[in-house]
Coordinates of C-alpha atoms and ligand atoms in Angstrom, one line a residue:
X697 CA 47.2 70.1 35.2
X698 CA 43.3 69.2 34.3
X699 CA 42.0 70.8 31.8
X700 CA 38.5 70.3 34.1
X701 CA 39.7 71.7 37.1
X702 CA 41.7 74.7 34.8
X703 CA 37.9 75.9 32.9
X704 CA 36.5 75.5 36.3
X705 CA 39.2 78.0 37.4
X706 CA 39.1 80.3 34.8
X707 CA 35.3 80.6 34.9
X708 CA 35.4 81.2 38.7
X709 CA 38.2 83.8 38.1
X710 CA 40.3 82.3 40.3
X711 CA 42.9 82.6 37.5
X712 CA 42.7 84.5 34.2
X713 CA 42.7 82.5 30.9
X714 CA 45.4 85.0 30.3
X715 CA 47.7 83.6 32.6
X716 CA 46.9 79.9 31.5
X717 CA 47.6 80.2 27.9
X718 CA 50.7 82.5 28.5
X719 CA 51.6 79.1 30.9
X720 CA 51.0 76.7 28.0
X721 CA 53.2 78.9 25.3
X722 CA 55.8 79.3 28.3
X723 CA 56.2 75.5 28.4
X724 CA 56.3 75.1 24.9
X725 CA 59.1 77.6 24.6
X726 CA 60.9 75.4 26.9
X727 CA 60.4 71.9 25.2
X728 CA 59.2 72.2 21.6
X729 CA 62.6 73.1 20.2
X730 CA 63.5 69.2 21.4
X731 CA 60.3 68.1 20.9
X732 CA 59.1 69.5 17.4
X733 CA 55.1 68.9 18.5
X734 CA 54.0 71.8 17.0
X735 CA 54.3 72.8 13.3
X736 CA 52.9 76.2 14.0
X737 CA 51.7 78.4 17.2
X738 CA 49.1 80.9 17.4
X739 CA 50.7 83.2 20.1
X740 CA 48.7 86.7 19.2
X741 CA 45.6 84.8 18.5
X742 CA 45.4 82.4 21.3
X743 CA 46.7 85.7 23.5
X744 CA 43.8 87.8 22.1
X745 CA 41.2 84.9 22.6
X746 CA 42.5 84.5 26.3
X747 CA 41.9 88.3 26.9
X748 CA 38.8 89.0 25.5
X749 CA 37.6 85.7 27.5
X750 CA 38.6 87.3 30.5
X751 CA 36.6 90.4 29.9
X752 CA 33.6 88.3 29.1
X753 CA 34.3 86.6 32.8
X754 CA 34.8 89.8 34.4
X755 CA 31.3 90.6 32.5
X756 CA 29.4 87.5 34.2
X757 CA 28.9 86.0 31.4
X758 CA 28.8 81.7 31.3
X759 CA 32.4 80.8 29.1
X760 CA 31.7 77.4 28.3
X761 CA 32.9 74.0 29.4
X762 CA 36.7 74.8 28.5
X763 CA 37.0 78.1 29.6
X764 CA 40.2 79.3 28.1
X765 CA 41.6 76.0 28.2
X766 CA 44.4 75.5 26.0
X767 CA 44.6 72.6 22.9
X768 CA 46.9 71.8 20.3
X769 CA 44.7 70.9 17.1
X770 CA 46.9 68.2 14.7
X771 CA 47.4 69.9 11.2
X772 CA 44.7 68.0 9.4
X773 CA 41.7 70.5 10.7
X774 CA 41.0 73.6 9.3
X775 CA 41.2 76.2 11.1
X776 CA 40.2 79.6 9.5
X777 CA 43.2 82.0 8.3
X778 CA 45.7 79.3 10.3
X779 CA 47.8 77.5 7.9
X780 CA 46.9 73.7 7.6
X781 CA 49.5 72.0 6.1
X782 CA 48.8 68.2 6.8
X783 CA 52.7 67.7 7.2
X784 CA 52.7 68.2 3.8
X785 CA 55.0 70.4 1.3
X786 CA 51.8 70.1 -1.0
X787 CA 50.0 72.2 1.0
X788 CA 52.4 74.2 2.7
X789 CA 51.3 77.5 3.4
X790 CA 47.6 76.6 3.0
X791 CA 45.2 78.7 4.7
X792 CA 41.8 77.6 4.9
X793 CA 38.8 80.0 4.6
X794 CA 36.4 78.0 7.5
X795 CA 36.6 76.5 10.6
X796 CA 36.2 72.9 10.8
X797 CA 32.7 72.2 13.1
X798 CA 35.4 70.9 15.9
X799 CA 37.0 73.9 15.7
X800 CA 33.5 76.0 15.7
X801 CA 32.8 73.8 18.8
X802 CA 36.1 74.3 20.7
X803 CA 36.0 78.0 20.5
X804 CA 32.2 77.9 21.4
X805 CA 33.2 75.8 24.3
X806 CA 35.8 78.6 25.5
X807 CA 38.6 76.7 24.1
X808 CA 41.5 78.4 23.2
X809 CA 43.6 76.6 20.2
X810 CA 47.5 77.5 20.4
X811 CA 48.7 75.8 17.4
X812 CA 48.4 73.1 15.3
X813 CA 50.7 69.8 15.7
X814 CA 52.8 67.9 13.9
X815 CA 51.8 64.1 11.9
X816 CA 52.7 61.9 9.7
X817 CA 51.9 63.5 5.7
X818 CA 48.1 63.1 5.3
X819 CA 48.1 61.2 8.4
X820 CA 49.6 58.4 6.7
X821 CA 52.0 56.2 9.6
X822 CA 52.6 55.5 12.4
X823 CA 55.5 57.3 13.7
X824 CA 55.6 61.2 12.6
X825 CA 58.6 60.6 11.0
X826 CA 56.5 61.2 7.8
X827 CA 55.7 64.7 7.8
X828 CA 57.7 66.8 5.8
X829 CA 58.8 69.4 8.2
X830 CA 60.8 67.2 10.6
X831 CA 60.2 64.6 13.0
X832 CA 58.4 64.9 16.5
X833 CA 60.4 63.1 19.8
X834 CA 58.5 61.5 22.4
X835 CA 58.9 63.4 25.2
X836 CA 60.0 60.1 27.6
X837 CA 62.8 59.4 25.1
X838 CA 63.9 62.0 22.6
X839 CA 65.2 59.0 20.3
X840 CA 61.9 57.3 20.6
X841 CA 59.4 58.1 18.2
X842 CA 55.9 59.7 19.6
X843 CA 53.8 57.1 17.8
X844 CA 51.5 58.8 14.5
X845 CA 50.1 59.8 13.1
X846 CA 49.0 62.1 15.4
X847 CA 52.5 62.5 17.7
X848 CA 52.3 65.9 17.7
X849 CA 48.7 65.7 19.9
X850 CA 50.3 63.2 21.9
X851 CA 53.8 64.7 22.9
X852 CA 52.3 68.1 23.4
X853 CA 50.1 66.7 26.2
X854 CA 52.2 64.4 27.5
X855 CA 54.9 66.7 27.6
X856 CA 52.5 69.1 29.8
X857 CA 52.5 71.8 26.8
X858 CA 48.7 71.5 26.4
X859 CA 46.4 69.9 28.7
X860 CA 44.1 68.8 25.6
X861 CA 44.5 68.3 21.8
X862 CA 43.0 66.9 18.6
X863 CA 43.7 63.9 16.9
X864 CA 42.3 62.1 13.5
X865 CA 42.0 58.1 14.0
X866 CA 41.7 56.2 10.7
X867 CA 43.8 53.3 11.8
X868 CA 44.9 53.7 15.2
X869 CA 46.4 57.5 14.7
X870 CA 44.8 58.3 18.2
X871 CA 45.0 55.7 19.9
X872 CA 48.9 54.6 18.9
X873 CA 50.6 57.3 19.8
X874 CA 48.2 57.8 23.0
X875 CA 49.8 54.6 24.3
X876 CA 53.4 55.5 23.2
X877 CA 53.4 58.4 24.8
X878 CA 51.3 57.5 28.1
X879 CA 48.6 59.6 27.4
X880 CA 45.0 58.9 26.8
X881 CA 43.2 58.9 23.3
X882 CA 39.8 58.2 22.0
X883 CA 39.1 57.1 18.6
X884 CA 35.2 57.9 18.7
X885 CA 32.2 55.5 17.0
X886 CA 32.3 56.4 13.6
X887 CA 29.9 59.6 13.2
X888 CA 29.8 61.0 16.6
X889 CA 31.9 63.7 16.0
X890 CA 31.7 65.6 12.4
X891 CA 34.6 65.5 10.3
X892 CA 33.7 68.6 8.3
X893 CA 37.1 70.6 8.3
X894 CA 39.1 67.3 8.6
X895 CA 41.4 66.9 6.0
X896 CA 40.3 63.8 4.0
X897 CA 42.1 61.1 4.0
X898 CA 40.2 57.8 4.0
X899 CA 36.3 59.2 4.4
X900 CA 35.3 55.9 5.6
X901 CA 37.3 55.5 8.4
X902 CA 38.4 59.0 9.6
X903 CA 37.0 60.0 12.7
X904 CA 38.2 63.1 15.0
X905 CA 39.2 62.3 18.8
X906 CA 40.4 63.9 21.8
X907 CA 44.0 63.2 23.5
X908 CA 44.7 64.1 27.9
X909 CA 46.2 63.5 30.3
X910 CA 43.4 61.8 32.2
X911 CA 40.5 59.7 31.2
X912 CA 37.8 62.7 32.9
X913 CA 39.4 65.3 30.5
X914 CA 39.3 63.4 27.7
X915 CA 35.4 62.5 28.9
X916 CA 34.7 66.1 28.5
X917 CA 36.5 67.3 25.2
X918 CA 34.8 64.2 23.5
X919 CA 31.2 65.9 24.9
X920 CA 32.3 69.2 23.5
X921 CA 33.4 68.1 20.2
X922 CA 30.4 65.4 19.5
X923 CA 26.9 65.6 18.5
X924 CA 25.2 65.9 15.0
X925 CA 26.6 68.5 12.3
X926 CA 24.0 68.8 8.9
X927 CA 27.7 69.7 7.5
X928 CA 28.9 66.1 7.4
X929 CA 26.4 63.7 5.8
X930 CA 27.8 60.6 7.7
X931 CA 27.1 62.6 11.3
X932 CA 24.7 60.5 13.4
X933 CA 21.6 62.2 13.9
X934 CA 21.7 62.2 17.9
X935 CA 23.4 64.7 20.3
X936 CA 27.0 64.5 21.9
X937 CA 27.0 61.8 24.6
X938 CA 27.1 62.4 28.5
X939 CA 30.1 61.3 29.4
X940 CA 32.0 62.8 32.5
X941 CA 28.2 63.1 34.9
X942 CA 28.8 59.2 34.6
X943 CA 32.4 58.4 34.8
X944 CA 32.4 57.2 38.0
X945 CA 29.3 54.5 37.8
X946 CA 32.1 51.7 37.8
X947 CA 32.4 48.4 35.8
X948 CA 30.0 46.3 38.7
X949 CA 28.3 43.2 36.5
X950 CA 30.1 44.7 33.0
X951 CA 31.3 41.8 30.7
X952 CA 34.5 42.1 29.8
X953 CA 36.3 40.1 26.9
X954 CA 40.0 39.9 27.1
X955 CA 40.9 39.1 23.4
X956 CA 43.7 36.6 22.1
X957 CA 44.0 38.4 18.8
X958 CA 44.8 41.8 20.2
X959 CA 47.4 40.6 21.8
X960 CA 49.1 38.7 18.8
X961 CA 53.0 39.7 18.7
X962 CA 52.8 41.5 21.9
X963 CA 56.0 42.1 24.1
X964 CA 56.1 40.2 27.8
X965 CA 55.4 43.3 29.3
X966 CA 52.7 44.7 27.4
X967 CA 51.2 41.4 27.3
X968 CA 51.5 41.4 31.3
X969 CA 50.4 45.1 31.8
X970 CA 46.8 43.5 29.6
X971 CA 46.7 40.5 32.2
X972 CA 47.3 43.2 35.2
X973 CA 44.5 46.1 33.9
X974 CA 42.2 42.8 33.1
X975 CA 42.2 41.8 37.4
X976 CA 41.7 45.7 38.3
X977 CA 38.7 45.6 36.3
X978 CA 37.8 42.0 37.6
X979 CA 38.8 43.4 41.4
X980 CA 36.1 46.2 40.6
X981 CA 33.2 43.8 39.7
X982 CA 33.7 43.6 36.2
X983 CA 33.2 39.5 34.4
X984 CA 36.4 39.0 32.9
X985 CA 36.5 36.3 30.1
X986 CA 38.8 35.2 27.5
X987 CA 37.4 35.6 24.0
X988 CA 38.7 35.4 20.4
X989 CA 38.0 36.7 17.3
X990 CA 40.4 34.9 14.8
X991 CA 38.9 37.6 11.9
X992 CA 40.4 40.5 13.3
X993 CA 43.7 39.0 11.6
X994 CA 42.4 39.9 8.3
X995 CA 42.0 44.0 9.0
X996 CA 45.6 44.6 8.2
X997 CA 45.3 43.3 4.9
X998 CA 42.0 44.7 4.4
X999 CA 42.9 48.1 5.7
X1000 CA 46.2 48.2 3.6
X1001 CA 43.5 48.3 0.4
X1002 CA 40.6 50.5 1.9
X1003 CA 42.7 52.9 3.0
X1004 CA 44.8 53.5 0.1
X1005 CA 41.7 53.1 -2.5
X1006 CA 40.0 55.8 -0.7
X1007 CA 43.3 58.2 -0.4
X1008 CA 43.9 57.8 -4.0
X1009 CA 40.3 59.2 -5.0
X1010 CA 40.5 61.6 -2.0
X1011 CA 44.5 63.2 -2.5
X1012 CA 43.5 63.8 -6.8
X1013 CA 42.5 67.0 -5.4
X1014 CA 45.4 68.0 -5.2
X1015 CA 46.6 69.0 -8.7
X1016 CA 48.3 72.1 -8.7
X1017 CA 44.9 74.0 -9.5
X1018 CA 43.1 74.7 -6.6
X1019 CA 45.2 73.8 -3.6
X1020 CA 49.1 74.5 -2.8
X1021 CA 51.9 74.0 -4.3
X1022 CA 52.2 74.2 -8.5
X1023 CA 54.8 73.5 -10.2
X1024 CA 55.1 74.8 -14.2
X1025 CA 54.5 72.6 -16.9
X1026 CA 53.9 72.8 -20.7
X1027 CA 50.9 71.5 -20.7
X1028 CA 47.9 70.6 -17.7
X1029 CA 49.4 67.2 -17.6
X1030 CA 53.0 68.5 -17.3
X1031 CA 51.7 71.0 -14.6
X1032 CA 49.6 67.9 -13.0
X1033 CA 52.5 65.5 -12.2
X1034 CA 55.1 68.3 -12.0
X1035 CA 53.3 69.4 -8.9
X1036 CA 52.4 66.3 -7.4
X1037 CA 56.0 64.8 -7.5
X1038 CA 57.3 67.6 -5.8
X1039 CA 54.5 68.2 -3.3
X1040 CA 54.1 64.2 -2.1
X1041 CA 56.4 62.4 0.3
X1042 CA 57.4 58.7 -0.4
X1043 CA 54.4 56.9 1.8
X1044 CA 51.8 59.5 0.2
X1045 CA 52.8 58.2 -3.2
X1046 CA 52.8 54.6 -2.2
X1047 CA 49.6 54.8 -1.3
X1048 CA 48.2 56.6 -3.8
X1049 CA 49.7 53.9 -6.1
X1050 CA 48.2 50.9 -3.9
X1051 CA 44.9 52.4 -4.1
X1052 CA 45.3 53.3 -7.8
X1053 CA 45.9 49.3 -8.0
X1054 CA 43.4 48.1 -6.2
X1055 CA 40.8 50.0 -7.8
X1056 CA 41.6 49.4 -11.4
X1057 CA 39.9 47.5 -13.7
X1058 CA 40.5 44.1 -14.0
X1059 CA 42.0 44.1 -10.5
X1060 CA 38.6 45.5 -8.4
X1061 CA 37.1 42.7 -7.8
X1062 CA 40.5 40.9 -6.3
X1063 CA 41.8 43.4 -4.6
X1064 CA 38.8 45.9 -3.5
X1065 CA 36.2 43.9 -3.7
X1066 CA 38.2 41.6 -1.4
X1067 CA 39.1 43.7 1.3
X1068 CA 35.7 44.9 1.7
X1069 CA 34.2 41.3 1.8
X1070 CA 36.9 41.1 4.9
X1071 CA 35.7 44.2 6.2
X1072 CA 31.8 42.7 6.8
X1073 CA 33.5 39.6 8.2
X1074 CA 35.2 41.9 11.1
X1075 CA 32.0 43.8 11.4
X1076 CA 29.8 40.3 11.6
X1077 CA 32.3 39.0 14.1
X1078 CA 32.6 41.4 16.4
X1079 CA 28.7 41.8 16.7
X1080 CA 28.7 37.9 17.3
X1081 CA 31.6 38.6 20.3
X1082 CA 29.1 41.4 21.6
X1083 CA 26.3 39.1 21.6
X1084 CA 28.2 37.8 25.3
X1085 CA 30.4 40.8 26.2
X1086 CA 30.1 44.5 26.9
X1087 CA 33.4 45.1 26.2
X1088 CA 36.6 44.1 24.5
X1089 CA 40.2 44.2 25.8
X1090 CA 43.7 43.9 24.6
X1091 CA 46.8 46.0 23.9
X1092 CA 47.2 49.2 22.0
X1093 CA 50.2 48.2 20.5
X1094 CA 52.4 45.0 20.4
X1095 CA 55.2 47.2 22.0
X1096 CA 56.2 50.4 23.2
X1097 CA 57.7 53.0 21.6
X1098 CA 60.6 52.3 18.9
X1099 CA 63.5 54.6 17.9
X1100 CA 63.5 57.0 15.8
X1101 CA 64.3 55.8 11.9
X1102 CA 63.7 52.0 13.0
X1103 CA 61.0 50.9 11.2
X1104 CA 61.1 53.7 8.6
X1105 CA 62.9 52.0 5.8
X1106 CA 60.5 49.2 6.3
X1107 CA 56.7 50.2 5.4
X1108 CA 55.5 47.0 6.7
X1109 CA 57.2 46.9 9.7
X1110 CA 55.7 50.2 10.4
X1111 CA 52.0 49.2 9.3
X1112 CA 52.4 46.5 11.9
X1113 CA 52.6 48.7 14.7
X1114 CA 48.3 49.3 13.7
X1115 CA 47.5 45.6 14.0
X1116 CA 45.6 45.9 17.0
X1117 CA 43.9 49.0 16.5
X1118 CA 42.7 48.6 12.5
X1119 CA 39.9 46.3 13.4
X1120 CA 37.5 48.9 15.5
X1121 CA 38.1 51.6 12.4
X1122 CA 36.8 48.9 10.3
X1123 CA 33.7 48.6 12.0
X1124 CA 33.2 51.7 13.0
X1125 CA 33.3 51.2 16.7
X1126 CA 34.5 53.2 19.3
X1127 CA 38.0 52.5 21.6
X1128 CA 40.5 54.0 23.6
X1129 CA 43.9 53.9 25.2
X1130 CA 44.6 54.0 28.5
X1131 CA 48.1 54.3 30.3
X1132 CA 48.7 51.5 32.0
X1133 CA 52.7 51.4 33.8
X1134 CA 56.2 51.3 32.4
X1135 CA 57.7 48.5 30.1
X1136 CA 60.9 46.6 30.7
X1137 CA 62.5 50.0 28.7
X1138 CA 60.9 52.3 30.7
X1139 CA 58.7 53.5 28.4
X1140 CA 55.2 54.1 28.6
X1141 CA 52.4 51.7 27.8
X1142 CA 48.6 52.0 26.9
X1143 CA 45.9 49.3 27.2
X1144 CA 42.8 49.5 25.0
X1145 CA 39.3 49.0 25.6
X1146 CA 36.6 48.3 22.5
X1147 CA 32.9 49.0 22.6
X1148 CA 30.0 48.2 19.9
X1149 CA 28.3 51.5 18.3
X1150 CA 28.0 54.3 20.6
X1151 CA 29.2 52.5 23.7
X1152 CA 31.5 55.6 24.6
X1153 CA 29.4 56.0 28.1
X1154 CA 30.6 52.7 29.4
X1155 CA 34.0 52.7 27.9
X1156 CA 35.0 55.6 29.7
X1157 CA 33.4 53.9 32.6
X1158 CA 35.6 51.0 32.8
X1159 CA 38.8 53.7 31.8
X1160 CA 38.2 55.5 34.5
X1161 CA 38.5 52.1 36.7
X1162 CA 41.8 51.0 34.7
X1163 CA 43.0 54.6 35.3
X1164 CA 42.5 54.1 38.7
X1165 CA 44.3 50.9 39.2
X1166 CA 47.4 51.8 36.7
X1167 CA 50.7 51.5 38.6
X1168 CA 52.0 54.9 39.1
Ligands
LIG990 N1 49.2 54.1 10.7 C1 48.0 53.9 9.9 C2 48.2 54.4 8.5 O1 49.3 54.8 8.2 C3 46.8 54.7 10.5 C4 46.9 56.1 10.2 C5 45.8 56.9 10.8 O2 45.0 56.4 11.7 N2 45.6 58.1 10.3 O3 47.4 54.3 7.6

């Protein structure tokens, strides 16, 4: 069901908002206990919204844009009195006393949140296999993993729970599990929507995005969600982006890269569903080339010490003072390590570790100081590539969807899985996933598109063309 078409309904009463969400919590009583997308629901809340929407319809009054729509919101945003755990025992329970600005926006917007999702802890992998309250299934293969660390967003829509839902991006936690679940996800330029609310976990890459079933509804939750927030000093100062008013301008005279290095380790068939969304766009207008952009092989390496440095200095909150759990101790120090031993999962303390490393004295420079000169090379080289294209594109991931406990004995197997979406966090840029057929296991796959700075308008564009070309 579209989420467009449902808001439209709702505000034209042709069906109550009641009735929807009561639909949405109807079909997540039928799959969630398989699917584990959701860590927590909101039934008397969600109910109570949906209602006193209705009377505000009944009232003539204008509802918003997502007229009692419903969304999953992934457990990393705040969400006042709603318990936002992160996936994480250390702060299970946690009830936030604000709304994060996406939040304030969704329910300005007529939105109505039913619960928050499951993820990987902190949003750390690329599985969900991570968080500490179980594992979420992908809803085309119950032994397949949904992808992370947002796979709770992605199997709620794709298993038709939700229409929309939230998802934080810092390394390809949108876009991933998007693709492995055959849904679309935006990871949005860096700034355009606030991340006030979002649980930090590396500032400088974090960015909030939507996940649907369709490239128009993602279009307009992206529209709803964006624009500048004083809240968030690293908000652009410009307003949300008009997005779904020009979805349908086609790709006519658009320069399209296809690009070598995001296709690096790529199975036959995703590498073939690339080639096959590359001559729809060509068969719509579009200037295909072949580019490359050999320093796009360095963001793994330089992510795997950004990331890390920045969720070490971000997760020392987290101390058994003012959030969570706390454990006893004799002493601050006892209390200190005490709490965060128990509260942390494995890949939470890795990281924190890395990042430790990397910034400590003596070991800056080499490690930090590094990635970060790696980091300017990816930004300098992708402005040179869109010096002679509009857009980039590859794959989302080298392969579809892998089973469930896989790759998780083997962190670097599993960072792997991000090697074609780190790059655009890097720089800050803006890309998405878009369903493109079935691989030789019958599972999903997901194309991505990459855009400079604010280049959301045209991306969607040439989605909307891939969307319409996608085998069915
Ligand atoms: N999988 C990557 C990581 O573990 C990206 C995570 C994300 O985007 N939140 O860091």
């Amino acid at each position: 069901m579209s989420a467009l078409r449902t808001a439209q309904d709702v505000a034209d009463g042709e069906r109550s908002a009641s009735e929807v969400v009561a639909e949405s919590f109807r079909a997540i009583d039928q799959r969630d206990a398989e699917i584990h997308a959701f860590l927590t629901l909101q039934r008397e809340q969600a109910l109570g919204e949906a209602e006193a929407l209705d009377v505000r319809i009944t009232n003539g009054e204008n509802v918003g844009p997502l007229a009692g729509v419903p969304i999953g919101i992934k457990d990393n945003m705040c969400q006042i009195g709603e318990v936002t755990s992160c996936a994480s025992r250390i702060l299970e329970g946690w009830r936030p006393p604000y709304d994060a600005t996406v939040i304030t926006k969704l329910k300005a917007a007529g939105a109505i949140a039913v619960g928050k999702t499951n993820m990987d802890e902190f949003a750390m992998g690329s599985s969900t296999e991570n968080s500490a309250f179980g594992v979420t299934r992908n809803p085309h293969d119950p032994e397949k993993v949904p992808g992370g660390s947002s796979g709770g967003s992605a199997a709620a829509v794709a298993a038709s729970m939700v229409p929309l839902s939230l998802g934080s991006d810092t390394g390809g936690s949108i876009r991933q599990p998007a693709a492995l679940c055959g849904v679309v996800g935006v990871k949005p330029t860096y700034g355009l929507v606030s991340r006030y609310g979002l649980v930090a976990f590396a500032s400088s890459l974090d960015q909030i995005g939507p996940f649907a079933n369709n490239v128009e509804d993602a279009a307009l939750l992206l529209e709803v969600i964006a624009g500048h927030d004083p809240k968030d000093s690293t908000s652009l100062n410009q307003p949300a982006p008009s997005l779904v008013a020009h979805l349908d301008h086609g790709v006519r005279g658009l320069r399209i890269g296809i690009c070598s290095d995001l296709l690096q380790g790529a199975s036959d068939d995703v590498a073939t569903a690339v080639a096959q969304a590359a001559a729809v766009l060509q068969g719509a207008g579009a200037e295909l080339s072949e580019i490359s952009i050999p320093e796009l092989g360095l963001g793994l390496s330089a992510y795997y010490l950004i990331a890390p440095a920045e969720a070490s200095s971000n997760l020392a909150r987290y101390d058994g003072v003012r959030y969570g759990l706390r454990v006893d101790g004799d002493d601050v120090t006892a209390m200190n390590t005490r709490s965060r031993t128990a509260g942390f999962g494995d890949e939470v303390k890795r990281r924190i570790m890395l990042g430790t490393y990397a910034l400590s004295a003596g070991y800056y420079d080499a490690y930090y100081g590094q990635a970060q000169r790696a980091r300017t090379l990816i930004i300098q080289a992708f402005a040179k590539a869109y010096g002679s294209v509009d857009l980039i594109l590859g794959a989302t991931t080298p392969t579809t969807a892998f089973g469930i406990g896989e790759k998780s004995g083997d962190p670097l197997a599993m960072y792997q899985s991000d090697i074609c979406t780190i790059p655009t966090n890097l720089a800050g840029h803006p890309a998405l996933s878009v369903p493109f057929g079935k691989g030789v296991d019958q599972m999903p796959i997901g194309v991505q598109l990459l855009g400079p700075t604010l280049s959301e308008q045209r991306l969607f564009q040439a989605a909307r063309v891939i969307e319409q070309g996608a085998p069915a």
